Amino acid sequence: MKLNFNVKGKTQPDPYVFENDGKFYMYVTCVKGVEAYSADDLFGEWKYEGIVCTIGGRHEYWAPCIIKYENEFYLYFSCEAIERPQTKDCLEFLFVAKSKNPLGPFTDAKQLYDRFTIDAHVVETEAGLFLFYSEDDTDCERIGTRIYVDKLLDPYTPANLKVEVVSPTFDEEIFQKNRFGDGKDWHTIEGPFWFEEKGYQYLMYSGGCYLNDTYHIGYASAKSTERDLTKVEFKKAVRCRKFCPVIIKNEIEEGTGHHSVINYKGEWYAVYHGRDIKAEENAEYHEERTARICRLIVKDGKIKAER
């Protein structure tokens, strides 16, 4: 089902939902800056709060996430320079900025890595802060974007000891065939979100291309209470060794992907983006991804979506 927004015509790609002091916040992708919404209830009316973070000379703000740490709020996102070299490569880099308020303004921005990095999810355990994110690997059989985890020494400082967590293994995870004209198909695993429930750790993710029918949300899990998340060995969910998505295109919606997870009144929910399926075909694409929500059944290392 769609969430209830009070501003018509707005879209919510890559929605990240966060609860603080009984109030709900959502942060989304936008060209001009990170946009935010707020609500008094997860299923209530969401108010558009505007742009809460920008950096001079940059645009294309992607996939934000937020964490509250030592009474400050840290917003993670990627963006690129408005004026950049002409290259086939996307120059998105992860940044972090902070604020005393979940609606910002977020300032004191710092770039985390000097290479293409996107889709942060920051987690705090008894062992410290951990950053799940996506970056590329071209020195492997299924080249493309995959998920890594790195320890954070503090909210601004990665240890730079990345560990690969989820890798492409299926053709359904192909972003684009022969993407760069070298005969190699480009795969994409992105949008990580970690949570735990009753002795299991889960890492959900998006796979494929948001324009394709195979774009989906999947997950990996581990029966583990390990607090150093760089040491957890996640096993990708499959069915009879085959592709097994949790959320994918159905008769109502398509482009279902990049999401966050929240526990609300004792139940798990995925907040993801999608597009309504329309009758016309071959229409020129324009941004139509809006936030939707569904309940997750989480038990014994497995996840099922109720849509």
mmCIF file of C-alpha atoms in Angstrom:
data_model
loop_
_atom_site.group_PDB
_atom_site.id
_atom_site.type_symbol
_atom_site.label_atom_id
_atom_site.label_comp_id
_atom_site.label_asym_id
_atom_site.label_seq_id
_atom_site.Cartn_x
_atom_site.Cartn_y
_atom_site.Cartn_z
ATOM 1 C CA MET A 1 0.000 0.000 0.000
ATOM 2 C CA LYS A 2 1.081 3.600 -0.581
ATOM 3 C CA LEU A 3 1.923 5.879 2.295
ATOM 4 C CA ASN A 4 -0.148 9.029 2.772
ATOM 5 C CA PHE A 5 1.626 12.219 1.653
ATOM 6 C CA ASN A 6 0.216 15.729 1.917
ATOM 7 C CA VAL A 7 1.992 17.093 -1.172
ATOM 8 C CA LYS A 8 0.800 15.957 -4.580
ATOM 9 C CA GLY A 9 3.308 15.451 -7.347
ATOM 10 C CA LYS A 10 6.242 14.658 -5.060
ATOM 11 C CA THR A 11 8.153 11.397 -5.362
ATOM 12 C CA GLN A 12 10.073 9.429 -2.744
ATOM 13 C CA PRO A 13 12.848 7.334 -4.301
ATOM 14 C CA ASP A 14 14.993 5.324 -1.878
ATOM 15 C CA PRO A 15 12.868 6.027 1.232
ATOM 16 C CA TYR A 16 14.616 5.727 4.595
ATOM 17 C CA VAL A 17 12.268 5.759 7.605
ATOM 18 C CA PHE A 18 13.533 6.646 11.067
ATOM 19 C CA GLU A 19 11.765 7.001 14.433
ATOM 20 C CA ASN A 20 12.895 9.414 17.142
ATOM 21 C CA ASP A 21 11.027 10.287 20.350
ATOM 22 C CA GLY A 22 7.792 8.820 18.993
ATOM 23 C CA LYS A 23 7.867 10.793 15.735
ATOM 24 C CA PHE A 24 8.621 9.384 12.293
ATOM 25 C CA TYR A 25 10.918 10.837 9.650
ATOM 26 C CA MET A 26 11.590 9.860 6.048
ATOM 27 C CA TYR A 27 14.584 10.872 3.929
ATOM 28 C CA VAL A 28 14.582 10.439 0.137
ATOM 29 C CA THR A 29 16.645 10.884 -2.999
ATOM 30 C CA CYS A 30 16.425 14.237 -4.805
ATOM 31 C CA VAL A 31 18.522 16.109 -7.385
ATOM 32 C CA LYS A 32 18.875 19.352 -5.414
ATOM 33 C CA GLY A 33 19.429 17.958 -1.906
ATOM 34 C CA VAL A 34 18.245 15.370 0.591
ATOM 35 C CA GLU A 35 14.488 15.779 1.066
ATOM 36 C CA ALA A 36 12.640 14.907 4.267
ATOM 37 C CA TYR A 37 9.118 14.175 5.496
ATOM 38 C CA SER A 38 7.696 13.778 8.987
ATOM 39 C CA ALA A 39 4.644 12.074 10.505
ATOM 40 C CA ASP A 40 3.161 11.495 13.946
ATOM 41 C CA ASP A 41 2.302 7.909 12.976
ATOM 42 C CA LEU A 42 3.808 5.530 10.435
ATOM 43 C CA PHE A 43 0.416 5.113 8.762
ATOM 44 C CA GLY A 44 -0.670 8.734 9.277
ATOM 45 C CA GLU A 45 -0.266 11.720 6.993
ATOM 46 C CA TRP A 46 3.308 12.533 6.024
ATOM 47 C CA LYS A 47 4.249 16.215 5.903
ATOM 48 C CA TYR A 48 6.819 17.428 3.380
ATOM 49 C CA GLU A 49 9.627 19.198 5.261
ATOM 50 C CA GLY A 50 11.740 20.278 2.274
ATOM 51 C CA ILE A 51 15.458 19.924 1.648
ATOM 52 C CA VAL A 52 17.452 19.310 4.835
ATOM 53 C CA CYS A 53 20.972 18.914 3.445
ATOM 54 C CA THR A 54 22.993 20.307 0.532
ATOM 55 C CA ILE A 55 26.665 20.765 -0.284
ATOM 56 C CA GLY A 56 27.844 23.611 -2.487
ATOM 57 C CA GLY A 57 28.692 22.613 -6.055
ATOM 58 C CA ARG A 58 27.037 19.186 -5.825
ATOM 59 C CA HIS A 59 23.763 17.589 -6.926
ATOM 60 C CA GLU A 60 22.094 14.180 -7.392
ATOM 61 C CA TYR A 61 21.678 13.348 -3.704
ATOM 62 C CA TRP A 62 21.053 9.605 -3.484
ATOM 63 C CA ALA A 63 19.799 7.131 -0.922
ATOM 64 C CA PRO A 64 20.114 8.901 2.436
ATOM 65 C CA CYS A 65 20.156 7.172 5.814
ATOM 66 C CA ILE A 66 20.362 8.581 9.336
ATOM 67 C CA ILE A 67 21.573 7.487 12.760
ATOM 68 C CA LYS A 68 21.357 9.121 16.178
ATOM 69 C CA TYR A 69 24.693 8.861 17.968
ATOM 70 C CA GLU A 70 25.658 10.591 21.210
ATOM 71 C CA ASN A 71 22.695 12.993 20.957
ATOM 72 C CA GLU A 72 23.497 14.143 17.433
ATOM 73 C CA PHE A 73 22.014 13.055 14.124
ATOM 74 C CA TYR A 74 24.295 11.906 11.316
ATOM 75 C CA LEU A 75 22.942 11.852 7.764
ATOM 76 C CA TYR A 76 24.699 9.644 5.202
ATOM 77 C CA PHE A 77 24.114 10.053 1.459
ATOM 78 C CA SER A 78 25.942 10.130 -1.846
ATOM 79 C CA CYS A 79 26.145 12.984 -4.344
ATOM 80 C CA GLU A 80 28.262 14.136 -7.273
ATOM 81 C CA ALA A 81 29.915 17.344 -8.446
ATOM 82 C CA ILE A 82 27.808 19.487 -10.779
ATOM 83 C CA GLU A 83 30.879 20.205 -12.873
ATOM 84 C CA ARG A 84 32.711 16.945 -13.385
ATOM 85 C CA PRO A 85 34.986 15.370 -16.022
ATOM 86 C CA GLN A 86 33.337 13.819 -19.051
ATOM 87 C CA THR A 87 33.579 10.113 -18.313
ATOM 88 C CA LYS A 88 31.476 6.977 -18.597
ATOM 89 C CA ASP A 89 31.841 6.476 -14.851
ATOM 90 C CA CYS A 90 29.353 7.820 -12.341
ATOM 91 C CA LEU A 91 31.160 9.939 -9.782
ATOM 92 C CA GLU A 92 28.888 9.477 -6.768
ATOM 93 C CA PHE A 93 30.692 9.535 -3.416
ATOM 94 C CA LEU A 94 29.421 8.879 0.098
ATOM 95 C CA PHE A 95 29.226 11.841 2.465
ATOM 96 C CA VAL A 96 28.118 12.361 6.058
ATOM 97 C CA ALA A 97 26.769 15.524 7.691
ATOM 98 C CA LYS A 98 25.431 16.201 11.195
ATOM 99 C CA SER A 99 22.751 18.154 13.016
ATOM 100 C CA LYS A 100 21.185 18.533 16.456
ATOM 101 C CA ASN A 101 17.761 18.133 14.816
ATOM 102 C CA PRO A 102 16.488 15.235 12.668
ATOM 103 C CA LEU A 103 15.170 17.838 10.199
ATOM 104 C CA GLY A 104 18.504 19.621 9.985
ATOM 105 C CA PRO A 105 19.966 21.652 8.625
ATOM 106 C CA PHE A 106 22.772 19.106 8.311
ATOM 107 C CA THR A 107 26.217 20.698 8.121
ATOM 108 C CA ASP A 108 29.927 19.869 8.528
ATOM 109 C CA ALA A 109 29.803 17.486 5.590
ATOM 110 C CA LYS A 110 32.708 15.142 4.934
ATOM 111 C CA GLN A 111 33.407 12.735 2.080
ATOM 112 C CA LEU A 112 33.993 9.177 3.328
ATOM 113 C CA TYR A 113 35.782 7.503 0.390
ATOM 114 C CA ASP A 114 37.668 8.638 -2.714
ATOM 115 C CA ARG A 115 35.925 6.116 -5.006
ATOM 116 C CA PHE A 116 32.377 5.421 -6.235
ATOM 117 C CA THR A 117 30.355 4.569 -3.122
ATOM 118 C CA ILE A 118 26.590 4.704 -2.545
ATOM 119 C CA ASP A 119 23.678 3.483 -0.412
ATOM 120 C CA ALA A 120 24.842 3.703 3.181
ATOM 121 C CA HIS A 121 23.231 1.979 6.130
ATOM 122 C CA VAL A 122 24.956 2.720 9.442
ATOM 123 C CA VAL A 123 24.399 0.383 12.397
ATOM 124 C CA GLU A 124 25.526 0.637 16.020
ATOM 125 C CA THR A 125 26.192 -2.496 18.090
ATOM 126 C CA GLU A 126 28.136 -3.138 21.294
ATOM 127 C CA ALA A 127 31.225 -3.451 19.072
ATOM 128 C CA GLY A 128 30.833 0.043 17.614
ATOM 129 C CA LEU A 129 29.564 1.630 14.406
ATOM 130 C CA PHE A 130 29.390 -0.280 11.129
ATOM 131 C CA LEU A 131 28.742 1.007 7.621
ATOM 132 C CA PHE A 132 27.049 -1.175 4.995
ATOM 133 C CA TYR A 133 27.334 0.342 1.521
ATOM 134 C CA SER A 134 27.750 -0.481 -2.173
ATOM 135 C CA GLU A 135 30.677 -0.086 -4.536
ATOM 136 C CA ASP A 136 31.962 -1.653 -7.757
ATOM 137 C CA ASP A 137 34.180 -4.634 -8.509
ATOM 138 C CA THR A 138 35.380 -5.254 -12.063
ATOM 139 C CA ASP A 139 37.911 -7.957 -11.204
ATOM 140 C CA CYS A 140 35.486 -10.881 -10.904
ATOM 141 C CA GLU A 141 33.218 -13.110 -12.964
ATOM 142 C CA ARG A 142 29.983 -11.179 -12.421
ATOM 143 C CA ILE A 143 31.273 -7.630 -12.567
ATOM 144 C CA GLY A 144 29.308 -4.752 -11.093
ATOM 145 C CA THR A 145 28.099 -3.231 -7.857
ATOM 146 C CA ARG A 146 27.920 -5.253 -4.633
ATOM 147 C CA ILE A 147 27.579 -4.729 -0.892
ATOM 148 C CA TYR A 148 30.419 -4.278 1.601
ATOM 149 C CA VAL A 149 30.675 -3.543 5.299
ATOM 150 C CA ASP A 150 33.310 -1.386 6.974
ATOM 151 C CA LYS A 151 33.834 -0.428 10.602
ATOM 152 C CA LEU A 152 33.534 3.251 11.482
ATOM 153 C CA LEU A 153 36.068 4.584 13.978
ATOM 154 C CA ASP A 154 33.638 7.454 14.578
ATOM 155 C CA PRO A 155 30.677 8.730 12.508
ATOM 156 C CA TYR A 156 33.068 10.519 10.127
ATOM 157 C CA THR A 157 35.905 8.026 9.827
ATOM 158 C CA PRO A 158 35.818 4.625 8.104
ATOM 159 C CA ALA A 159 38.492 2.110 9.069
ATOM 160 C CA ASN A 160 38.957 1.291 5.365
ATOM 161 C CA LEU A 161 38.932 -2.441 6.079
ATOM 162 C CA LYS A 162 35.971 -3.353 3.883
ATOM 163 C CA VAL A 163 34.528 -6.872 3.767
ATOM 164 C CA GLU A 164 32.344 -8.042 0.877
ATOM 165 C CA VAL A 165 28.952 -9.185 2.165
ATOM 166 C CA VAL A 166 26.540 -9.812 -0.735
ATOM 167 C CA SER A 167 27.604 -10.472 -4.333
ATOM 168 C CA PRO A 168 25.721 -10.971 -7.620
ATOM 169 C CA THR A 169 24.970 -14.619 -8.400
ATOM 170 C CA PHE A 170 21.945 -14.504 -10.756
ATOM 171 C CA ASP A 171 21.141 -13.141 -14.209
ATOM 172 C CA GLU A 172 18.140 -11.411 -12.630
ATOM 173 C CA GLU A 173 20.678 -9.142 -10.920
ATOM 174 C CA ILE A 174 21.995 -7.801 -14.228
ATOM 175 C CA PHE A 175 21.666 -4.030 -14.371
ATOM 176 C CA GLN A 176 22.475 -3.809 -18.075
ATOM 177 C CA LYS A 177 23.826 -6.249 -20.642
ATOM 178 C CA ASN A 178 27.061 -5.203 -22.346
ATOM 179 C CA ARG A 179 26.848 -1.914 -20.428
ATOM 180 C CA PHE A 180 30.161 -0.457 -21.582
ATOM 181 C CA GLY A 181 30.427 -2.170 -24.973
ATOM 182 C CA ASP A 182 33.045 -4.676 -23.823
ATOM 183 C CA GLY A 183 30.770 -7.713 -23.985
ATOM 184 C CA LYS A 184 30.400 -7.917 -20.206
ATOM 185 C CA ASP A 185 27.085 -7.690 -18.393
ATOM 186 C CA TRP A 186 26.939 -5.283 -15.448
ATOM 187 C CA HIS A 187 25.311 -6.551 -12.241
ATOM 188 C CA THR A 188 23.986 -4.495 -9.337
ATOM 189 C CA ILE A 189 23.396 -5.381 -5.683
ATOM 190 C CA GLU A 190 22.730 -2.218 -3.663
ATOM 191 C CA GLY A 191 20.529 -0.588 -1.026
ATOM 192 C CA PRO A 192 21.638 -2.635 2.025
ATOM 193 C CA PHE A 193 19.581 -2.603 5.207
ATOM 194 C CA TRP A 194 20.619 -4.591 8.303
ATOM 195 C CA PHE A 195 18.449 -5.648 11.236
ATOM 196 C CA GLU A 196 18.221 -8.544 13.686
ATOM 197 C CA GLU A 197 15.465 -10.659 15.207
ATOM 198 C CA LYS A 198 15.626 -13.553 17.692
ATOM 199 C CA GLY A 199 19.192 -14.706 17.121
ATOM 200 C CA TYR A 200 19.281 -14.039 13.369
ATOM 201 C CA GLN A 201 20.828 -11.140 11.494
ATOM 202 C CA TYR A 202 19.304 -10.047 8.188
ATOM 203 C CA LEU A 203 20.735 -7.961 5.372
ATOM 204 C CA MET A 204 18.142 -6.935 2.809
ATOM 205 C CA TYR A 205 19.108 -5.343 -0.519
ATOM 206 C CA SER A 206 17.951 -4.324 -3.999
ATOM 207 C CA GLY A 207 19.082 -6.137 -7.116
ATOM 208 C CA GLY A 208 19.017 -5.417 -10.856
ATOM 209 C CA CYS A 209 17.925 -2.200 -12.576
ATOM 210 C CA TYR A 210 14.964 -0.105 -11.426
ATOM 211 C CA LEU A 211 13.757 0.110 -15.044
ATOM 212 C CA ASN A 212 13.621 -3.674 -15.531
ATOM 213 C CA ASP A 213 10.994 -6.265 -14.589
ATOM 214 C CA THR A 214 13.576 -8.191 -12.556
ATOM 215 C CA TYR A 215 14.291 -5.265 -10.204
ATOM 216 C CA HIS A 216 13.664 -6.654 -6.745
ATOM 217 C CA ILE A 217 14.354 -6.774 -3.029
ATOM 218 C CA GLY A 218 16.168 -9.820 -1.692
ATOM 219 C CA TYR A 219 17.964 -10.716 1.500
ATOM 220 C CA ALA A 220 20.761 -12.657 3.133
ATOM 221 C CA SER A 221 20.722 -13.942 6.697
ATOM 222 C CA ALA A 222 22.987 -15.383 9.371
ATOM 223 C CA LYS A 223 22.238 -17.210 12.604
ATOM 224 C CA SER A 224 24.650 -15.187 14.696
ATOM 225 C CA THR A 225 24.925 -12.961 17.749
ATOM 226 C CA GLU A 226 28.338 -11.631 16.653
ATOM 227 C CA ARG A 227 28.530 -7.892 17.403
ATOM 228 C CA ASP A 228 31.433 -7.148 15.064
ATOM 229 C CA LEU A 229 29.432 -7.054 11.846
ATOM 230 C CA THR A 230 32.532 -7.398 9.666
ATOM 231 C CA LYS A 231 32.791 -10.983 10.987
ATOM 232 C CA VAL A 232 29.223 -12.116 10.230
ATOM 233 C CA GLU A 233 28.887 -14.531 7.299
ATOM 234 C CA PHE A 234 25.573 -13.847 5.597
ATOM 235 C CA LYS A 235 24.003 -16.487 3.360
ATOM 236 C CA LYS A 236 21.951 -15.291 0.424
ATOM 237 C CA ALA A 237 18.344 -16.520 0.378
ATOM 238 C CA VAL A 238 17.536 -18.812 -2.541
ATOM 239 C CA ARG A 239 14.922 -21.444 -3.335
ATOM 240 C CA CYS A 240 16.339 -24.654 -4.819
ATOM 241 C CA ARG A 241 19.450 -22.653 -5.771
ATOM 242 C CA LYS A 242 17.309 -20.275 -7.808
ATOM 243 C CA PHE A 243 16.445 -16.582 -7.687
ATOM 244 C CA CYS A 244 14.075 -15.950 -4.769
ATOM 245 C CA PRO A 245 13.032 -12.281 -4.314
ATOM 246 C CA VAL A 246 11.029 -10.975 -1.378
ATOM 247 C CA ILE A 247 9.486 -8.071 -3.309
ATOM 248 C CA ILE A 248 9.265 -7.787 -7.110
ATOM 249 C CA LYS A 249 6.904 -6.473 -9.790
ATOM 250 C CA ASN A 250 3.348 -7.741 -9.517
ATOM 251 C CA GLU A 251 0.035 -6.927 -11.227
ATOM 252 C CA ILE A 252 -0.244 -3.579 -9.412
ATOM 253 C CA GLU A 253 3.235 -2.089 -9.094
ATOM 254 C CA GLU A 254 6.660 -2.266 -10.695
ATOM 255 C CA GLY A 255 10.099 -0.831 -10.054
ATOM 256 C CA THR A 256 9.879 -2.144 -6.500
ATOM 257 C CA GLY A 257 13.175 -1.734 -4.722
ATOM 258 C CA HIS A 258 15.490 0.265 -2.472
ATOM 259 C CA HIS A 259 13.911 0.256 0.962
ATOM 260 C CA SER A 260 14.300 0.600 4.714
ATOM 261 C CA VAL A 261 12.894 -1.551 7.507
ATOM 262 C CA ILE A 262 11.193 -0.435 10.712
ATOM 263 C CA ASN A 263 9.683 -2.232 13.684
ATOM 264 C CA TYR A 264 6.296 -0.690 14.427
ATOM 265 C CA LYS A 265 4.145 -1.919 17.325
ATOM 266 C CA GLY A 266 6.032 -5.212 17.382
ATOM 267 C CA GLU A 267 5.766 -5.883 13.634
ATOM 268 C CA TRP A 268 8.387 -5.501 10.918
ATOM 269 C CA TYR A 269 7.607 -3.342 7.888
ATOM 270 C CA ALA A 270 9.489 -2.594 4.675
ATOM 271 C CA VAL A 271 9.132 0.917 3.259
ATOM 272 C CA TYR A 272 10.181 0.762 -0.393
ATOM 273 C CA HIS A 273 9.698 2.671 -3.626
ATOM 274 C CA GLY A 274 7.687 1.573 -6.630
ATOM 275 C CA ARG A 275 5.641 2.788 -9.604
ATOM 276 C CA ASP A 276 2.019 2.088 -10.422
ATOM 277 C CA ILE A 277 1.663 -0.077 -13.519
ATOM 278 C CA LYS A 278 -0.016 1.888 -16.309
ATOM 279 C CA ALA A 279 -1.816 0.666 -19.408
ATOM 280 C CA GLU A 280 0.303 2.575 -21.924
ATOM 281 C CA GLU A 281 3.520 1.034 -23.138
ATOM 282 C CA ASN A 282 6.758 2.477 -24.511
ATOM 283 C CA ALA A 283 6.140 5.820 -22.817
ATOM 284 C CA GLU A 284 9.196 7.954 -22.046
ATOM 285 C CA TYR A 285 10.336 7.375 -18.474
ATOM 286 C CA HIS A 286 10.106 10.121 -15.887
ATOM 287 C CA GLU A 287 10.455 9.893 -12.125
ATOM 288 C CA GLU A 288 7.371 8.232 -10.611
ATOM 289 C CA ARG A 289 8.803 6.238 -7.702
ATOM 290 C CA THR A 290 6.740 6.753 -4.561
ATOM 291 C CA ALA A 291 7.025 5.270 -1.081
ATOM 292 C CA ARG A 292 4.987 2.142 -0.307
ATOM 293 C CA ILE A 293 4.830 -0.114 2.736
ATOM 294 C CA CYS A 294 4.245 -3.785 3.435
ATOM 295 C CA ARG A 295 4.444 -6.046 6.468
ATOM 296 C CA LEU A 296 7.309 -8.499 6.708
ATOM 297 C CA ILE A 297 7.041 -11.938 8.277
ATOM 298 C CA VAL A 298 10.477 -12.499 9.831
ATOM 299 C CA LYS A 299 11.188 -15.893 11.361
ATOM 300 C CA ASP A 300 14.056 -18.390 11.653
ATOM 301 C CA GLY A 301 16.314 -16.677 9.148
ATOM 302 C CA LYS A 302 13.599 -16.191 6.509
ATOM 303 C CA ILE A 303 11.642 -13.160 5.328
ATOM 304 C CA LYS A 304 8.288 -13.074 3.545
ATOM 305 C CA ALA A 305 6.442 -9.949 2.415
ATOM 306 C CA GLU A 306 2.691 -9.464 2.763
ATOM 307 C CA ARG A 307 1.635 -7.239 -0.135
#
